[in-house]
Amino acid sequence: MVNVLLVDDEPKICEFIKACLDVENYNTDVSHDGKTAIDYFDNNSYDIVILDRMLPDISGEKICEYIRKKSNTPIIMLTAKIEDEDKIDGFKLGCDDYICKPFNVVELVYRIKSILKRSLDLKETSSIKFGEEFELSKLSPELKIRGEQIVLTLTEYKILLRLASNPKKTYTREELLENTTESYYEKIDRVIDSHIKNLRQKIEADSSKPKIIQTVYGVGYKFGL
């Protein structure tokens, strides 16, 4: 289910947009002012925000800045301001797209779909996820296990990344050493066992009964999720 936050002070426009998003089976929360929009955003999870630039209490610019300080949630800004400078200012604030009023709602829906697809593709390619239990970044040594951030050494990260990238494959110690360790000393294959032990202590619910990094006796290790 796609969750949308729609922020516009014109009820008729909101009704029309929401009706079109309902057809797409999107769940849409509607706010007609900035304060309510911020409350919605702080207490819910949204896949995209459609934001009017001119609101009665808090400007769309301020709300865009507020969201950007907290999240990378995509933002489409709706506005009656049509000058190029206004559009440029909108992008500088951090919006992902800019649509001038009056607009074609069918075009808006397709822009939403396009942005959501890019956002989803980025999420899928930038991390390795297994349910809610495991999320490992492909870009930096960042790991979240069972909702908790885990600090990894660079070597631990490289080992785990290699295992998680191909969970069906069993790696020998030599294969894990090949691109994960730097010093000559660490090229001794049994050193990998020490790294695995440290990893298990950090990431397993019970390191004596490992489920994430499994031993394949006589061969090496594999990813177990």
mmCIF file of N, CA, C and O in Angstrom, residues 14-87:
data_model
loop_
_atom_site.group_PDB
_atom_site.id
_atom_site.type_symbol
_atom_site.label_atom_id
_atom_site.label_comp_id
_atom_site.label_asym_id
_atom_site.label_seq_id
_atom_site.Cartn_x
_atom_site.Cartn_y
_atom_site.Cartn_z
ATOM 1 N N CYS A 14 -8.223 18.950 -3.362
ATOM 2 C CA CYS A 14 -7.857 17.758 -2.575
ATOM 3 C C CYS A 14 -8.821 16.605 -2.841
ATOM 4 O O CYS A 14 -8.403 15.451 -2.985
ATOM 5 N N GLU A 15 -10.120 16.927 -2.911
ATOM 6 C CA GLU A 15 -11.117 15.877 -3.175
ATOM 7 C C GLU A 15 -10.863 15.228 -4.533
ATOM 8 O O GLU A 15 -10.952 13.997 -4.672
ATOM 9 N N PHE A 16 -10.562 16.054 -5.529
ATOM 10 C CA PHE A 16 -10.340 15.543 -6.888
ATOM 11 C C PHE A 16 -9.086 14.676 -6.946
ATOM 12 O O PHE A 16 -9.104 13.574 -7.500
ATOM 13 N N ILE A 17 -7.983 15.169 -6.371
ATOM 14 C CA ILE A 17 -6.736 14.394 -6.375
ATOM 15 C C ILE A 17 -6.910 13.099 -5.601
ATOM 16 O O ILE A 17 -6.511 12.018 -6.063
ATOM 17 N N LYS A 18 -7.518 13.182 -4.422
ATOM 18 C CA LYS A 18 -7.703 11.975 -3.599
ATOM 19 C C LYS A 18 -8.545 10.942 -4.329
ATOM 20 O O LYS A 18 -8.259 9.738 -4.260
ATOM 21 N N ALA A 19 -9.588 11.385 -5.037
ATOM 22 C CA ALA A 19 -10.430 10.442 -5.776
ATOM 23 C C ALA A 19 -9.618 9.697 -6.829
ATOM 24 O O ALA A 19 -9.782 8.475 -7.018
ATOM 25 N N CYS A 20 -8.727 10.414 -7.505
ATOM 26 C CA CYS A 20 -7.880 9.767 -8.522
ATOM 27 C C CYS A 20 -6.873 8.814 -7.883
ATOM 28 O O CYS A 20 -6.584 7.751 -8.432
ATOM 29 N N LEU A 21 -6.348 9.186 -6.711
ATOM 30 C CA LEU A 21 -5.401 8.309 -6.023
ATOM 31 C C LEU A 21 -6.110 7.089 -5.435
ATOM 32 O O LEU A 21 -5.524 6.008 -5.341
ATOM 33 N N ASP A 22 -7.376 7.258 -5.045
ATOM 34 C CA ASP A 22 -8.162 6.112 -4.567
ATOM 35 C C ASP A 22 -8.289 5.056 -5.662
ATOM 36 O O ASP A 22 -8.249 3.851 -5.369
ATOM 37 N N VAL A 23 -8.437 5.495 -6.894
ATOM 38 C CA VAL A 23 -8.534 4.559 -8.023
ATOM 39 C C VAL A 23 -7.270 3.718 -8.140
ATOM 40 O O VAL A 23 -7.309 2.542 -8.525
ATOM 41 N N GLU A 24 -6.114 4.314 -7.766
ATOM 42 C CA GLU A 24 -4.832 3.599 -7.816
ATOM 43 C C GLU A 24 -4.605 2.750 -6.559
ATOM 44 O O GLU A 24 -3.548 2.143 -6.407
ATOM 45 N N ASN A 25 -5.601 2.748 -5.662
ATOM 46 C CA ASN A 25 -5.498 2.029 -4.372
ATOM 47 C C ASN A 25 -4.414 2.597 -3.464
ATOM 48 O O ASN A 25 -3.812 1.874 -2.671
ATOM 49 N N TYR A 26 -4.175 3.919 -3.591
ATOM 50 C CA TYR A 26 -3.258 4.596 -2.692
ATOM 51 C C TYR A 26 -4.028 5.046 -1.453
ATOM 52 O O TYR A 26 -5.200 5.432 -1.532
ATOM 53 N N ASN A 27 -3.377 5.021 -0.319
ATOM 54 C CA ASN A 27 -3.960 5.544 0.914
ATOM 55 C C ASN A 27 -3.522 7.002 1.078
ATOM 56 O O ASN A 27 -2.329 7.275 1.170
ATOM 57 N N THR A 28 -4.488 7.927 1.101
ATOM 58 C CA THR A 28 -4.153 9.350 1.081
ATOM 59 C C THR A 28 -4.684 10.060 2.318
ATOM 60 O O THR A 28 -5.882 10.020 2.598
ATOM 61 N N ASP A 29 -3.783 10.700 3.062
ATOM 62 C CA ASP A 29 -4.162 11.594 4.150
ATOM 63 C C ASP A 29 -4.151 13.020 3.619
ATOM 64 O O ASP A 29 -3.218 13.416 2.907
ATOM 65 N N VAL A 30 -5.188 13.790 3.963
ATOM 66 C CA VAL A 30 -5.341 15.146 3.432
ATOM 67 C C VAL A 30 -5.226 16.168 4.550
ATOM 68 O O VAL A 30 -5.836 16.012 5.613
ATOM 69 N N SER A 31 -4.444 17.210 4.303
ATOM 70 C CA SER A 31 -4.325 18.327 5.234
ATOM 71 C C SER A 31 -4.529 19.624 4.467
ATOM 72 O O SER A 31 -4.041 19.780 3.353
ATOM 73 N N HIS A 32 -5.256 20.578 5.096
ATOM 74 C CA HIS A 32 -5.505 21.867 4.460
ATOM 75 C C HIS A 32 -4.661 22.989 5.057
ATOM 76 O O HIS A 32 -4.820 24.152 4.680
ATOM 77 N N ASP A 33 -3.772 22.645 5.989
ATOM 78 C CA ASP A 33 -2.903 23.663 6.581
ATOM 79 C C ASP A 33 -1.566 23.036 6.962
ATOM 80 O O ASP A 33 -1.431 21.816 7.050
ATOM 81 N N GLY A 34 -0.591 23.887 7.212
ATOM 82 C CA GLY A 34 0.767 23.425 7.473
ATOM 83 C C GLY A 34 0.933 22.702 8.787
ATOM 84 O O GLY A 34 1.642 21.690 8.865
ATOM 85 N N LYS A 35 0.290 23.214 9.842
ATOM 86 C CA LYS A 35 0.450 22.592 11.150
ATOM 87 C C LYS A 35 -0.059 21.151 11.145
ATOM 88 O O LYS A 35 0.604 20.244 11.657
ATOM 89 N N THR A 36 -1.233 20.942 10.565
ATOM 90 C CA THR A 36 -1.781 19.578 10.487
ATOM 91 C C THR A 36 -0.883 18.697 9.635
ATOM 92 O O THR A 36 -0.668 17.521 9.950
ATOM 93 N N ALA A 37 -0.336 19.253 8.559
ATOM 94 C CA ALA A 37 0.559 18.485 7.685
ATOM 95 C C ALA A 37 1.772 17.984 8.452
ATOM 96 O O ALA A 37 2.175 16.816 8.323
ATOM 97 N N ILE A 38 2.365 18.856 9.259
ATOM 98 C CA ILE A 38 3.539 18.467 10.044
ATOM 99 C C ILE A 38 3.172 17.398 11.063
ATOM 100 O O ILE A 38 3.916 16.429 11.272
ATOM 101 N N ASP A 39 2.003 17.564 11.703
ATOM 102 C CA ASP A 39 1.545 16.546 12.663
ATOM 103 C C ASP A 39 1.372 15.195 11.976
ATOM 104 O O ASP A 39 1.787 14.154 12.504
ATOM 105 N N TYR A 40 0.745 15.205 10.806
ATOM 106 C CA TYR A 40 0.577 13.965 10.038
ATOM 107 C C TYR A 40 1.932 13.340 9.735
ATOM 108 O O TYR A 40 2.146 12.136 9.924
ATOM 109 N N PHE A 41 2.859 14.185 9.247
ATOM 110 C CA PHE A 41 4.158 13.651 8.830
ATOM 111 C C PHE A 41 4.940 13.069 10.004
ATOM 112 O O PHE A 41 5.598 12.041 9.869
ATOM 113 N N ASP A 42 4.857 13.724 11.150
ATOM 114 C CA ASP A 42 5.601 13.272 12.321
ATOM 115 C C ASP A 42 5.051 11.974 12.902
ATOM 116 O O ASP A 42 5.780 11.239 13.581
ATOM 117 N N ASN A 43 3.797 11.679 12.640
ATOM 118 C CA ASN A 43 3.155 10.534 13.288
ATOM 119 C C ASN A 43 2.784 9.406 12.339
ATOM 120 O O ASN A 43 2.149 8.429 12.745
ATOM 121 N N ASN A 44 3.189 9.525 11.080
ATOM 122 C CA ASN A 44 2.884 8.488 10.094
ATOM 123 C C ASN A 44 4.072 8.299 9.160
ATOM 124 O O ASN A 44 5.004 9.096 9.155
ATOM 125 N N SER A 45 4.011 7.256 8.380
ATOM 126 C CA SER A 45 5.056 6.970 7.393
ATOM 127 C C SER A 45 4.470 7.133 5.991
ATOM 128 O O SER A 45 3.461 6.481 5.654
ATOM 129 N N TYR A 46 5.082 8.003 5.199
ATOM 130 C CA TYR A 46 4.570 8.282 3.857
ATOM 131 C C TYR A 46 5.607 7.941 2.789
ATOM 132 O O TYR A 46 6.811 8.098 3.002
ATOM 133 N N ASP A 47 5.086 7.512 1.637
ATOM 134 C CA ASP A 47 5.952 7.199 0.498
ATOM 135 C C ASP A 47 6.188 8.430 -0.367
ATOM 136 O O ASP A 47 7.180 8.501 -1.096
ATOM 137 N N ILE A 48 5.253 9.395 -0.310
ATOM 138 C CA ILE A 48 5.392 10.617 -1.102
ATOM 139 C C ILE A 48 4.507 11.704 -0.494
ATOM 140 O O ILE A 48 3.477 11.414 0.119
ATOM 141 N N VAL A 49 4.933 12.962 -0.650
ATOM 142 C CA VAL A 49 4.175 14.113 -0.168
ATOM 143 C C VAL A 49 3.856 15.011 -1.355
ATOM 144 O O VAL A 49 4.746 15.356 -2.141
ATOM 145 N N ILE A 50 2.575 15.382 -1.489
ATOM 146 C CA ILE A 50 2.149 16.354 -2.500
ATOM 147 C C ILE A 50 1.839 17.639 -1.742
ATOM 148 O O ILE A 50 0.930 17.682 -0.917
ATOM 149 N N LEU A 51 2.595 18.681 -2.012
ATOM 150 C CA LEU A 51 2.618 19.852 -1.130
ATOM 151 C C LEU A 51 2.319 21.149 -1.882
ATOM 152 O O LEU A 51 3.041 21.539 -2.794
ATOM 153 N N ASP A 52 1.224 21.817 -1.470
ATOM 154 C CA ASP A 52 0.915 23.148 -1.995
ATOM 155 C C ASP A 52 1.932 24.152 -1.461
ATOM 156 O O ASP A 52 2.295 24.110 -0.278
ATOM 157 N N ARG A 53 2.368 25.055 -2.310
ATOM 158 C CA ARG A 53 3.390 26.001 -1.878
ATOM 159 C C ARG A 53 2.817 27.124 -1.007
ATOM 160 O O ARG A 53 3.489 27.639 -0.118
ATOM 161 N N MET A 54 1.549 27.480 -1.249
ATOM 162 C CA MET A 54 0.941 28.603 -0.535
ATOM 163 C C MET A 54 -0.154 28.087 0.385
ATOM 164 O O MET A 54 -1.227 27.692 -0.054
ATOM 165 N N LEU A 55 0.124 28.102 1.690
ATOM 166 C CA LEU A 55 -0.798 27.615 2.712
ATOM 167 C C LEU A 55 -1.129 28.758 3.674
ATOM 168 O O LEU A 55 -0.365 29.720 3.793
ATOM 169 N N PRO A 56 -2.242 28.667 4.401
ATOM 170 C CA PRO A 56 -2.674 29.800 5.224
ATOM 171 C C PRO A 56 -1.831 30.077 6.460
ATOM 172 O O PRO A 56 -1.811 31.206 6.951
ATOM 173 N N ASP A 57 -1.142 29.075 6.987
ATOM 174 C CA ASP A 57 -0.402 29.292 8.235
ATOM 175 C C ASP A 57 1.111 29.161 8.073
ATOM 176 O O ASP A 57 1.868 30.078 8.366
ATOM 177 N N ILE A 58 1.550 28.007 7.590
ATOM 178 C CA ILE A 58 2.981 27.759 7.383
ATOM 179 C C ILE A 58 3.200 27.568 5.880
ATOM 180 O O ILE A 58 2.481 26.790 5.238
ATOM 181 N N SER A 59 4.167 28.244 5.321
ATOM 182 C CA SER A 59 4.381 28.148 3.875
ATOM 183 C C SER A 59 4.839 26.753 3.470
ATOM 184 O O SER A 59 5.442 26.023 4.261
ATOM 185 N N GLY A 60 4.539 26.396 2.216
ATOM 186 C CA GLY A 60 5.001 25.118 1.683
ATOM 187 C C GLY A 60 6.506 25.017 1.691
ATOM 188 O O GLY A 60 7.070 23.936 1.884
ATOM 189 N N GLU A 61 7.186 26.154 1.517
ATOM 190 C CA GLU A 61 8.642 26.159 1.560
ATOM 191 C C GLU A 61 9.148 25.703 2.923
ATOM 192 O O GLU A 61 10.083 24.904 3.018
ATOM 193 N N LYS A 62 8.534 26.245 3.992
ATOM 194 C CA LYS A 62 8.951 25.880 5.347
ATOM 195 C C LYS A 62 8.681 24.409 5.624
ATOM 196 O O LYS A 62 9.496 23.719 6.263
ATOM 197 N N ILE A 63 7.553 23.911 5.142
ATOM 198 C CA ILE A 63 7.227 22.493 5.356
ATOM 199 C C ILE A 63 8.201 21.612 4.590
ATOM 200 O O ILE A 63 8.658 20.585 5.090
ATOM 201 N N CYS A 64 8.542 22.024 3.366
ATOM 202 C CA CYS A 64 9.511 21.268 2.570
ATOM 203 C C CYS A 64 10.855 21.205 3.286
ATOM 204 O O CYS A 64 11.478 20.138 3.381
ATOM 205 N N GLU A 65 11.294 22.329 3.817
ATOM 206 C CA GLU A 65 12.556 22.363 4.567
ATOM 207 C C GLU A 65 12.473 21.458 5.791
ATOM 208 O O GLU A 65 13.427 20.745 6.109
ATOM 209 N N TYR A 66 11.339 21.492 6.487
ATOM 210 C CA TYR A 66 11.152 20.663 7.685
ATOM 211 C C TYR A 66 11.246 19.182 7.342
ATOM 212 O O TYR A 66 11.936 18.412 8.023
ATOM 213 N N ILE A 67 10.568 18.780 6.272
ATOM 214 C CA ILE A 67 10.597 17.372 5.868
ATOM 215 C C ILE A 67 12.006 16.961 5.479
ATOM 216 O O ILE A 67 12.479 15.886 5.859
ATOM 217 N N ARG A 68 12.699 17.836 4.737
ATOM 218 C CA ARG A 68 14.045 17.484 4.261
ATOM 219 C C ARG A 68 15.045 17.321 5.403
ATOM 220 O O ARG A 68 16.009 16.573 5.288
ATOM 221 N N LYS A 69 14.832 18.009 6.504
ATOM 222 C CA LYS A 69 15.729 17.859 7.650
ATOM 223 C C LYS A 69 15.552 16.501 8.325
ATOM 224 O O LYS A 69 16.458 16.021 9.012
ATOM 225 N N LYS A 70 14.389 15.880 8.109
ATOM 226 C CA LYS A 70 14.077 14.638 8.793
ATOM 227 C C LYS A 70 14.043 13.412 7.888
ATOM 228 O O LYS A 70 14.164 12.286 8.366
ATOM 229 N N SER A 71 13.859 13.629 6.585
ATOM 230 C CA SER A 71 13.562 12.485 5.718
ATOM 231 C C SER A 71 13.906 12.787 4.268
ATOM 232 O O SER A 71 13.971 13.949 3.850
ATOM 233 N N ASN A 72 14.094 11.707 3.493
ATOM 234 C CA ASN A 72 14.270 11.814 2.037
ATOM 235 C C ASN A 72 12.987 11.477 1.297
ATOM 236 O O ASN A 72 13.012 11.200 0.093
ATOM 237 N N THR A 73 11.850 11.490 1.993
ATOM 238 C CA THR A 73 10.559 11.200 1.362
ATOM 239 C C THR A 73 10.361 12.110 0.148
ATOM 240 O O THR A 73 10.509 13.334 0.260
ATOM 241 N N PRO A 74 10.024 11.553 -1.012
ATOM 242 C CA PRO A 74 9.825 12.389 -2.206
ATOM 243 C C PRO A 74 8.729 13.430 -2.002
ATOM 244 O O PRO A 74 7.715 13.163 -1.360
ATOM 245 N N ILE A 75 8.947 14.622 -2.564
ATOM 246 C CA ILE A 75 7.992 15.731 -2.456
ATOM 247 C C ILE A 75 7.688 16.271 -3.846
ATOM 248 O O ILE A 75 8.601 16.618 -4.604
ATOM 249 N N ILE A 76 6.389 16.333 -4.181
ATOM 250 C CA ILE A 76 5.940 17.054 -5.380
ATOM 251 C C ILE A 76 5.294 18.348 -4.909
ATOM 252 O O ILE A 76 4.355 18.330 -4.117
ATOM 253 N N MET A 77 5.787 19.467 -5.391
ATOM 254 C CA MET A 77 5.257 20.756 -4.968
ATOM 255 C C MET A 77 4.244 21.256 -5.984
ATOM 256 O O MET A 77 4.519 21.307 -7.193
ATOM 257 N N LEU A 78 3.043 21.610 -5.503
ATOM 258 C CA LEU A 78 2.007 22.205 -6.337
ATOM 259 C C LEU A 78 1.985 23.704 -6.071
ATOM 260 O O LEU A 78 2.041 24.137 -4.923
ATOM 261 N N THR A 79 1.867 24.492 -7.122
ATOM 262 C CA THR A 79 1.919 25.940 -6.896
ATOM 263 C C THR A 79 1.311 26.722 -8.046
ATOM 264 O O THR A 79 1.275 26.244 -9.181
ATOM 265 N N ALA A 80 0.833 27.907 -7.715
ATOM 266 C CA ALA A 80 0.364 28.834 -8.739
ATOM 267 C C ALA A 80 1.497 29.724 -9.230
ATOM 268 O O ALA A 80 1.328 30.502 -10.171
ATOM 269 N N LYS A 81 2.646 29.634 -8.575
ATOM 270 C CA LYS A 81 3.811 30.422 -8.995
ATOM 271 C C LYS A 81 4.466 29.732 -10.188
ATOM 272 O O LYS A 81 4.940 28.592 -10.078
ATOM 273 N N ILE A 82 4.505 30.403 -11.310
ATOM 274 C CA ILE A 82 4.908 29.739 -12.553
ATOM 275 C C ILE A 82 6.231 30.256 -13.118
ATOM 276 O O ILE A 82 6.697 29.765 -14.157
ATOM 277 N N GLU A 83 6.844 31.230 -12.460
ATOM 278 C CA GLU A 83 8.106 31.765 -12.973
ATOM 279 C C GLU A 83 9.232 30.755 -12.800
ATOM 280 O O GLU A 83 9.232 29.952 -11.867
ATOM 281 N N ASP A 84 10.203 30.803 -13.710
ATOM 282 C CA ASP A 84 11.333 29.873 -13.643
ATOM 283 C C ASP A 84 12.062 29.987 -12.309
ATOM 284 O O ASP A 84 12.501 28.981 -11.742
ATOM 285 N N GLU A 85 12.187 31.225 -11.799
ATOM 286 C CA GLU A 85 12.884 31.421 -10.531
ATOM 287 C C GLU A 85 12.160 30.705 -9.392
ATOM 288 O O GLU A 85 12.790 30.158 -8.479
ATOM 289 N N ASP A 86 10.822 30.701 -9.452
ATOM 290 C CA ASP A 86 10.041 30.016 -8.421
ATOM 291 C C ASP A 86 10.285 28.517 -8.461
ATOM 292 O O ASP A 86 10.408 27.859 -7.427
ATOM 293 N N LYS A 87 10.345 27.971 -9.682
ATOM 294 C CA LYS A 87 10.602 26.542 -9.827
ATOM 295 C C LYS A 87 11.993 26.182 -9.308
ATOM 296 O O LYS A 87 12.169 25.191 -8.589
#
